[in-house]
C-alpha cells in the first residue's frame, strides 16, 4: 500500500483507509468487519455467521425446469431441520440458505434460483436455467442433479452432468417424482443412466418423491457420503502399488521408438482427488488409457463414490 497515496485518501473524509486486493483476498475480512460495524452503529442488526458458512458443505440442486427442484428442496427443509441463515449472493435475487442437519451445516446454493418461476419466454427457459446452473455449480462442492423420473434423462441433464465433471464437483443423481412411476420404469431409468450419463457413472443414484418424502433421508446420507469422498486422500504407497499392478497387466503402448513409463504417483489435492503421475513423456499417454487407470483406482481403492478423479501428467526431470 503506497504511503504517498494515504494523504489523498484521508482527504476524502471517510476515516482510516483499508488497503485490499480482490485478486489475493488481502484484508477482505477486515473490510467486511468494518462494514458490519458501521451498519450496526447506525442501528442495523447483522446476523452474520461466517463460521457456519466456512465449515458448511455447499450443495447446488440443479436440473431442467419443472424437474421438481423447488419441491425437493422444500421437502429437505421440512424434514425436521432448521434454517440457519439466508445470505444474499453477489448476483441479484440469488440467495444461499444454510440448514443444520445432524448439527452439520449444509449450505444450499441459489435457492432463489430453484424456487423462482421463470419469467423468461419458453424459448429461453433452457438457456436461462443452464446459465444459472453454471453459476451454482461453480460455487458448490456437491451437485444434486434432479431428473424428472416421468420424462427421463434430457440433453440438458447431460450438459449439467458434464459441467459438474469438468468443474471437479461431487455429483449425486436424483430421479424425482418417483411416486409417479412403476418398478419397470425405474429399472429403465437406471439402464438409461448407464448409457446416457456413462461419463459420470461414479455418481450415486437415488429415487425421491418430494410429495411423499420417499428418499429424502437417503439423499441427505449421500450428501454426507460424497462430502467425505471428495476430500479422500489416497495413501501414496497404496496408490503406487495399485498403479504398478495396472501397468503390469495393461502396459501403456507408447510408440515404436519410445516406450511410455510411469515412475511414481502421488495425490496432490482433494475436492476432487487430483493425482500427479511422473512419467517419461506425457504425450505417450492416451485419454483412453488414463480413463482405464481411473477406473482401476475406483475399483481397487475405498470406493470414491460421487467424486471425479483428475490425473495430471508431469515429465520427470
Tab-separated table of C-alpha atoms in Angstrom:
chain	number	residue	atom	x	y	z
A	1	UNK	CA	0.000	0.000	0.000
A	2	UNK	CA	1.715	3.139	-1.192
A	3	UNK	CA	2.181	5.564	1.714
A	4	UNK	CA	2.120	8.545	-0.631
A	5	UNK	CA	-1.491	7.693	-1.541
A	6	UNK	CA	-2.732	7.805	2.062
A	7	UNK	CA	-2.928	11.616	2.376
A	8	UNK	CA	-5.174	11.754	-0.704
A	9	UNK	CA	-7.456	9.074	0.719
A	10	UNK	CA	-7.614	10.724	4.140
A	11	UNK	CA	-8.669	13.956	2.448
A	12	UNK	CA	-11.887	12.243	1.324
A	13	UNK	CA	-13.059	12.299	4.931
A	14	UNK	CA	-14.014	8.607	5.242
A	15	UNK	CA	-11.588	7.748	8.057
A	16	UNK	CA	-8.812	5.150	8.038
A	17	UNK	CA	-8.388	3.670	4.519
A	18	UNK	CA	-8.310	-0.125	4.226
A	19	UNK	CA	-5.909	-1.477	1.575
A	20	UNK	CA	-7.374	-4.567	-0.126
A	21	UNK	CA	-6.630	-6.896	-3.012
A	22	UNK	CA	-9.600	-8.587	-4.678
A	23	UNK	CA	-7.283	-10.932	-6.595
A	24	UNK	CA	-5.489	-12.193	-3.479
A	25	UNK	CA	-8.195	-11.697	-0.855
A	26	UNK	CA	-5.982	-9.325	1.145
A	27	UNK	CA	-7.832	-7.645	4.046
A	28	UNK	CA	-11.290	-8.602	2.729
A	29	UNK	CA	-12.212	-9.872	6.204
A	30	UNK	CA	-11.180	-6.533	7.717
A	31	UNK	CA	-13.293	-4.682	5.161
A	32	UNK	CA	-16.359	-6.856	5.892
A	33	UNK	CA	-15.951	-6.347	9.624
A	34	UNK	CA	-15.709	-2.568	9.126
A	35	UNK	CA	-18.893	-2.569	7.016
A	36	UNK	CA	-20.786	-4.611	9.631
A	37	UNK	CA	-19.614	-2.355	12.470
A	38	UNK	CA	-20.669	0.725	10.510
A	39	UNK	CA	-24.125	-0.717	9.860
A	40	UNK	CA	-24.556	-1.742	13.490
A	41	UNK	CA	-23.525	1.763	14.575
A	42	UNK	CA	-26.483	3.077	12.577
A	43	UNK	CA	-28.973	0.704	14.200
A	44	UNK	CA	-28.868	-2.188	11.718
A	45	UNK	CA	-28.524	-5.676	13.214
A	46	UNK	CA	-26.434	-8.051	11.096
A	47	UNK	CA	-26.889	-11.785	11.683
A	48	UNK	CA	-23.511	-12.771	10.246
A	49	UNK	CA	-22.255	-16.309	10.794
A	50	UNK	CA	-19.030	-16.740	8.802
A	51	UNK	CA	-18.035	-19.793	10.865
A	52	UNK	CA	-21.079	-21.782	9.701
A	53	UNK	CA	-20.585	-20.710	6.104
A	54	UNK	CA	-16.890	-21.550	6.147
A	55	UNK	CA	-17.418	-25.019	7.612
A	56	UNK	CA	-20.530	-25.907	5.657
A	57	UNK	CA	-20.966	-28.372	2.812
A	58	UNK	CA	-22.019	-26.336	-0.228
A	59	UNK	CA	-24.698	-28.054	-2.327
A	60	UNK	CA	-26.368	-26.965	-5.567
A	61	UNK	CA	-29.706	-28.507	-6.584
A	62	UNK	CA	-29.787	-28.228	-10.370
A	63	UNK	CA	-31.744	-29.663	-13.274
A	64	UNK	CA	-34.070	-28.724	-16.100
A	65	UNK	CA	-37.174	-26.616	-15.424
A	66	UNK	CA	-40.110	-28.455	-13.810
A	67	UNK	CA	-37.982	-31.373	-12.615
A	68	UNK	CA	-39.156	-30.687	-9.062
A	69	UNK	CA	-36.102	-28.879	-7.678
A	70	UNK	CA	-38.151	-26.440	-5.620
A	71	UNK	CA	-40.414	-29.065	-4.044
A	72	UNK	CA	-37.395	-31.300	-3.362
A	73	UNK	CA	-35.613	-28.505	-1.514
A	74	UNK	CA	-38.768	-27.704	0.452
A	75	UNK	CA	-39.058	-31.386	1.410
A	76	UNK	CA	-35.489	-31.293	2.737
A	77	UNK	CA	-36.198	-28.119	4.729
A	78	UNK	CA	-39.424	-29.556	6.128
A	79	UNK	CA	-37.872	-32.794	7.326
A	80	UNK	CA	-37.292	-31.688	10.947
A	81	UNK	CA	-34.388	-29.480	10.002
A	82	UNK	CA	-33.781	-25.870	10.959
A	83	UNK	CA	-32.942	-22.992	8.655
A	84	UNK	CA	-29.848	-21.165	9.925
A	85	UNK	CA	-29.168	-18.344	7.501
A	86	UNK	CA	-30.296	-16.721	4.317
A	87	UNK	CA	-27.321	-14.892	2.850
A	88	UNK	CA	-27.648	-12.838	-0.339
A	89	UNK	CA	-25.138	-13.692	-3.046
A	90	UNK	CA	-23.316	-11.414	-5.427
A	91	UNK	CA	-25.911	-11.717	-8.203
A	92	UNK	CA	-29.333	-10.087	-7.981
A	93	UNK	CA	-32.001	-12.322	-6.334
A	94	UNK	CA	-29.560	-15.155	-5.554
A	95	UNK	CA	-29.925	-16.471	-2.002
A	96	UNK	CA	-27.860	-19.166	-0.268
A	97	UNK	CA	-29.572	-20.962	2.621
A	98	UNK	CA	-27.808	-22.936	5.341
A	99	UNK	CA	-29.535	-25.790	7.174
A	100	UNK	CA	-28.326	-27.620	10.257
A	101	UNK	CA	-28.645	-31.342	9.582
A	102	UNK	CA	-27.392	-33.589	12.384
A	103	UNK	CA	-25.596	-30.481	13.719
A	104	UNK	CA	-23.665	-30.138	10.456
A	105	UNK	CA	-24.273	-27.010	8.336
A	106	UNK	CA	-25.211	-27.616	4.704
A	107	UNK	CA	-25.456	-24.538	2.502
A	108	UNK	CA	-27.800	-24.844	-0.462
A	109	UNK	CA	-26.616	-22.503	-3.193
A	110	UNK	CA	-29.009	-20.200	-5.081
A	111	UNK	CA	-32.264	-21.380	-3.556
A	112	UNK	CA	-33.938	-18.389	-5.174
A	113	UNK	CA	-32.995	-19.936	-8.491
A	114	UNK	CA	-34.648	-23.260	-7.688
A	115	UNK	CA	-37.741	-21.643	-6.156
A	116	UNK	CA	-38.321	-18.926	-8.704
A	117	UNK	CA	-40.778	-19.465	-11.518
A	118	UNK	CA	-39.027	-18.365	-14.682
A	119	UNK	CA	-40.339	-15.156	-16.208
A	120	UNK	CA	-38.488	-15.587	-19.488
A	121	UNK	CA	-40.073	-16.884	-22.678
A	122	UNK	CA	-40.409	-20.614	-23.249
A	123	UNK	CA	-37.754	-20.402	-25.976
A	124	UNK	CA	-35.198	-19.050	-23.482
A	125	UNK	CA	-36.074	-21.180	-20.446
A	126	UNK	CA	-33.376	-23.794	-21.094
A	127	UNK	CA	-30.687	-21.184	-21.789
A	128	UNK	CA	-31.612	-19.246	-18.639
A	129	UNK	CA	-31.618	-22.318	-16.400
A	130	UNK	CA	-28.311	-23.642	-17.777
A	131	UNK	CA	-26.590	-20.288	-17.224
A	132	UNK	CA	-27.944	-20.160	-13.690
A	133	UNK	CA	-26.822	-23.748	-13.087
A	134	UNK	CA	-23.290	-22.866	-14.220
A	135	UNK	CA	-23.037	-20.198	-11.527
A	136	UNK	CA	-24.442	-22.525	-8.840
A	137	UNK	CA	-22.084	-25.347	-9.856
A	138	UNK	CA	-19.024	-23.124	-9.689
A	139	UNK	CA	-19.895	-22.046	-6.127
A	140	UNK	CA	-20.663	-25.514	-4.766
A	141	UNK	CA	-18.869	-28.631	-3.541
A	142	UNK	CA	-21.605	-31.133	-4.421
A	143	UNK	CA	-24.146	-31.087	-7.246
A	144	UNK	CA	-27.552	-32.723	-6.868
A	145	UNK	CA	-28.753	-33.313	-10.431
A	146	UNK	CA	-32.546	-33.591	-10.349
A	147	UNK	CA	-34.056	-35.581	-13.230
A	148	UNK	CA	-37.805	-35.807	-13.810
A	149	UNK	CA	-38.447	-39.546	-13.460
A	150	UNK	CA	-41.533	-39.299	-15.657
A	151	UNK	CA	-39.549	-37.730	-18.504
A	152	UNK	CA	-36.165	-39.428	-18.296
A	153	UNK	CA	-32.692	-38.032	-18.907
A	154	UNK	CA	-32.605	-34.992	-21.194
A	155	UNK	CA	-29.867	-33.272	-23.182
A	156	UNK	CA	-29.874	-30.533	-20.567
A	157	UNK	CA	-29.298	-33.103	-17.810
A	158	UNK	CA	-26.283	-34.375	-19.759
A	159	UNK	CA	-24.951	-30.824	-20.100
A	160	UNK	CA	-25.275	-30.188	-16.375
A	161	UNK	CA	-23.584	-33.503	-15.502
A	162	UNK	CA	-20.762	-32.579	-17.870
A	163	UNK	CA	-20.369	-29.205	-16.157
A	164	UNK	CA	-20.164	-30.895	-12.760
A	165	UNK	CA	-17.492	-33.284	-14.065
A	166	UNK	CA	-15.499	-30.516	-15.762
A	167	UNK	CA	-15.552	-28.379	-12.617
A	168	UNK	CA	-14.483	-31.278	-10.414
A	169	UNK	CA	-17.592	-31.316	-8.238
A	170	UNK	CA	-19.132	-34.161	-6.303
A	171	UNK	CA	-22.273	-35.437	-8.033
A	172	UNK	CA	-25.489	-37.144	-6.929
A	173	UNK	CA	-28.150	-38.064	-9.483
A	174	UNK	CA	-31.743	-37.902	-8.255
A	175	UNK	CA	-34.746	-39.277	-10.131
A	176	UNK	CA	-37.511	-37.150	-8.644
A	177	UNK	CA	-41.291	-37.736	-8.842
A	178	UNK	CA	-40.670	-41.434	-8.140
A	179	UNK	CA	-44.219	-41.737	-6.802
A	180	UNK	CA	-45.462	-41.361	-10.388
A	181	UNK	CA	-43.551	-44.316	-11.902
A	182	UNK	CA	-43.618	-48.107	-11.514
A	183	UNK	CA	-40.753	-50.549	-10.953
A	184	UNK	CA	-40.353	-51.233	-14.677
A	185	UNK	CA	-39.872	-47.533	-15.394
A	186	UNK	CA	-37.399	-47.237	-12.513
A	187	UNK	CA	-35.359	-50.107	-13.947
A	188	UNK	CA	-35.312	-48.472	-17.382
A	189	UNK	CA	-34.099	-45.207	-15.835
A	190	UNK	CA	-31.145	-46.990	-14.241
A	191	UNK	CA	-30.245	-48.502	-17.617
A	192	UNK	CA	-30.567	-45.074	-19.242
A	193	UNK	CA	-28.251	-43.652	-16.574
A	194	UNK	CA	-25.556	-46.187	-17.505
A	195	UNK	CA	-25.902	-45.343	-21.208
A	196	UNK	CA	-26.570	-41.610	-21.253
A	197	UNK	CA	-24.586	-40.491	-18.209
A	198	UNK	CA	-21.787	-43.052	-18.558
A	199	UNK	CA	-19.153	-40.312	-18.183
A	200	UNK	CA	-20.325	-39.700	-14.597
A	201	UNK	CA	-21.097	-43.313	-13.706
A	202	UNK	CA	-19.373	-42.715	-10.364
A	203	UNK	CA	-22.432	-40.711	-9.284
A	204	UNK	CA	-24.677	-42.426	-6.729
A	205	UNK	CA	-28.314	-42.629	-7.846
A	206	UNK	CA	-31.392	-42.271	-5.691
A	207	UNK	CA	-35.148	-42.080	-6.286
A	208	UNK	CA	-37.096	-39.397	-4.449
A	209	UNK	CA	-40.597	-38.051	-4.120
A	210	UNK	CA	-40.969	-34.565	-2.731
A	211	UNK	CA	-44.685	-35.302	-2.271
A	212	UNK	CA	-44.407	-38.489	-0.188
A	213	UNK	CA	-40.966	-37.843	1.314
A	214	UNK	CA	-39.527	-41.001	-0.219
A	215	UNK	CA	-35.732	-40.960	-0.497
A	216	UNK	CA	-35.178	-37.622	1.269
A	217	UNK	CA	-33.202	-39.128	4.157
A	218	UNK	CA	-31.260	-41.302	1.714
A	219	UNK	CA	-30.368	-38.185	-0.291
A	220	UNK	CA	-29.085	-36.439	2.843
A	221	UNK	CA	-26.974	-39.512	3.672
A	222	UNK	CA	-25.479	-39.426	0.173
A	223	UNK	CA	-24.607	-35.741	0.527
A	224	UNK	CA	-22.623	-36.568	3.666
A	225	UNK	CA	-21.018	-39.573	1.936
A	226	UNK	CA	-19.933	-37.636	-1.157
A	227	UNK	CA	-18.625	-34.835	1.054
A	228	UNK	CA	-16.227	-37.366	2.581
A	229	UNK	CA	-15.205	-38.820	-0.777
A	230	UNK	CA	-14.289	-35.524	-2.463
A	231	UNK	CA	-11.859	-34.956	0.431
A	232	UNK	CA	-10.461	-38.503	0.356
A	233	UNK	CA	-6.658	-38.781	0.240
A	234	UNK	CA	-5.162	-41.996	-1.141
A	235	UNK	CA	-2.030	-43.120	0.730
A	236	UNK	CA	0.972	-42.786	-1.592
A	237	UNK	CA	2.179	-46.352	-1.047
A	238	UNK	CA	-1.248	-47.825	-1.790
A	239	UNK	CA	-1.625	-45.627	-4.880
A	240	UNK	CA	1.732	-46.651	-6.346
A	241	UNK	CA	1.137	-50.343	-5.664
A	242	UNK	CA	-2.190	-50.138	-7.460
A	243	UNK	CA	-0.752	-48.261	-10.444
A	244	UNK	CA	2.140	-50.715	-10.618
A	245	UNK	CA	-0.290	-53.640	-10.876
A	246	UNK	CA	-2.333	-51.817	-13.508
A	247	UNK	CA	0.748	-51.052	-15.625
A	248	UNK	CA	1.885	-54.690	-15.378
A	249	UNK	CA	-1.464	-56.004	-16.586
A	250	UNK	CA	-2.159	-53.181	-19.048
A	251	UNK	CA	1.125	-51.606	-20.218
A	252	UNK	CA	0.875	-48.182	-21.877
A	253	UNK	CA	1.515	-48.530	-25.604
A	254	UNK	CA	3.844	-45.625	-26.330
A	255	UNK	CA	5.348	-45.556	-29.820
A	256	UNK	CA	7.636	-47.761	-31.885
A	257	UNK	CA	10.642	-45.717	-30.858
A	258	UNK	CA	9.682	-44.714	-27.327
A	259	UNK	CA	8.138	-46.728	-24.518
A	260	UNK	CA	5.732	-44.989	-22.123
A	261	UNK	CA	6.812	-45.172	-18.496
A	262	UNK	CA	5.197	-44.217	-15.188
A	263	UNK	CA	7.805	-43.683	-12.477
A	264	UNK	CA	5.652	-42.868	-9.471
A	265	UNK	CA	2.409	-41.176	-8.461
A	266	UNK	CA	1.155	-39.024	-5.642
A	267	UNK	CA	-2.125	-37.332	-4.805
A	268	UNK	CA	-1.526	-33.581	-4.702
A	269	UNK	CA	-5.010	-32.239	-3.988
A	270	UNK	CA	-8.595	-33.005	-2.973
A	271	UNK	CA	-12.006	-31.606	-3.981
A	272	UNK	CA	-11.686	-33.537	-6.216
A	273	UNK	CA	-8.827	-36.019	-5.786
A	274	UNK	CA	-6.004	-34.912	-8.110
A	275	UNK	CA	-3.265	-37.426	-8.852
A	276	UNK	CA	0.112	-36.455	-10.291
A	277	UNK	CA	1.798	-39.076	-12.475
A	278	UNK	CA	5.512	-38.593	-13.018
A	279	UNK	CA	6.228	-40.030	-16.465
A	280	UNK	CA	8.922	-40.016	-19.127
A	281	UNK	CA	6.743	-38.297	-21.768
A	282	UNK	CA	3.143	-37.096	-21.176
A	283	UNK	CA	2.432	-37.227	-24.931
A	284	UNK	CA	2.615	-41.027	-24.892
A	285	UNK	CA	-0.449	-41.483	-22.661
A	286	UNK	CA	-3.843	-41.533	-24.376
A	287	UNK	CA	-7.128	-40.374	-22.844
A	288	UNK	CA	-8.493	-43.913	-23.054
A	289	UNK	CA	-5.508	-45.278	-21.114
A	290	UNK	CA	-5.970	-42.685	-18.371
A	291	UNK	CA	-9.697	-43.487	-18.224
A	292	UNK	CA	-8.800	-47.121	-17.643
A	293	UNK	CA	-6.400	-46.104	-14.890
A	294	UNK	CA	-9.101	-44.027	-13.182
A	295	UNK	CA	-11.467	-46.996	-13.363
A	296	UNK	CA	-8.833	-49.239	-11.750
A	297	UNK	CA	-8.338	-46.735	-8.936
A	298	UNK	CA	-12.083	-46.687	-8.251
A	299	UNK	CA	-12.387	-50.465	-8.300
A	300	UNK	CA	-9.433	-51.148	-6.020
A	301	UNK	CA	-9.482	-48.307	-3.512
A	302	UNK	CA	-12.155	-47.402	-0.976
A	303	UNK	CA	-14.988	-46.636	-3.401
A	304	UNK	CA	-14.703	-42.988	-4.413
A	305	UNK	CA	-18.445	-42.729	-4.856
A	306	UNK	CA	-19.719	-39.416	-6.149
A	307	UNK	CA	-16.385	-37.761	-6.882
A	308	UNK	CA	-14.484	-37.348	-10.147
A	309	UNK	CA	-10.784	-38.183	-10.238
A	310	UNK	CA	-8.361	-35.913	-12.070
A	311	UNK	CA	-4.985	-37.094	-13.344
A	312	UNK	CA	-2.165	-34.720	-14.221
A	313	UNK	CA	0.953	-35.819	-16.084
A	314	UNK	CA	4.392	-34.388	-15.355
A	315	UNK	CA	7.599	-35.166	-17.196
A	316	UNK	CA	10.198	-36.430	-14.754
A	317	UNK	CA	13.331	-34.321	-14.939
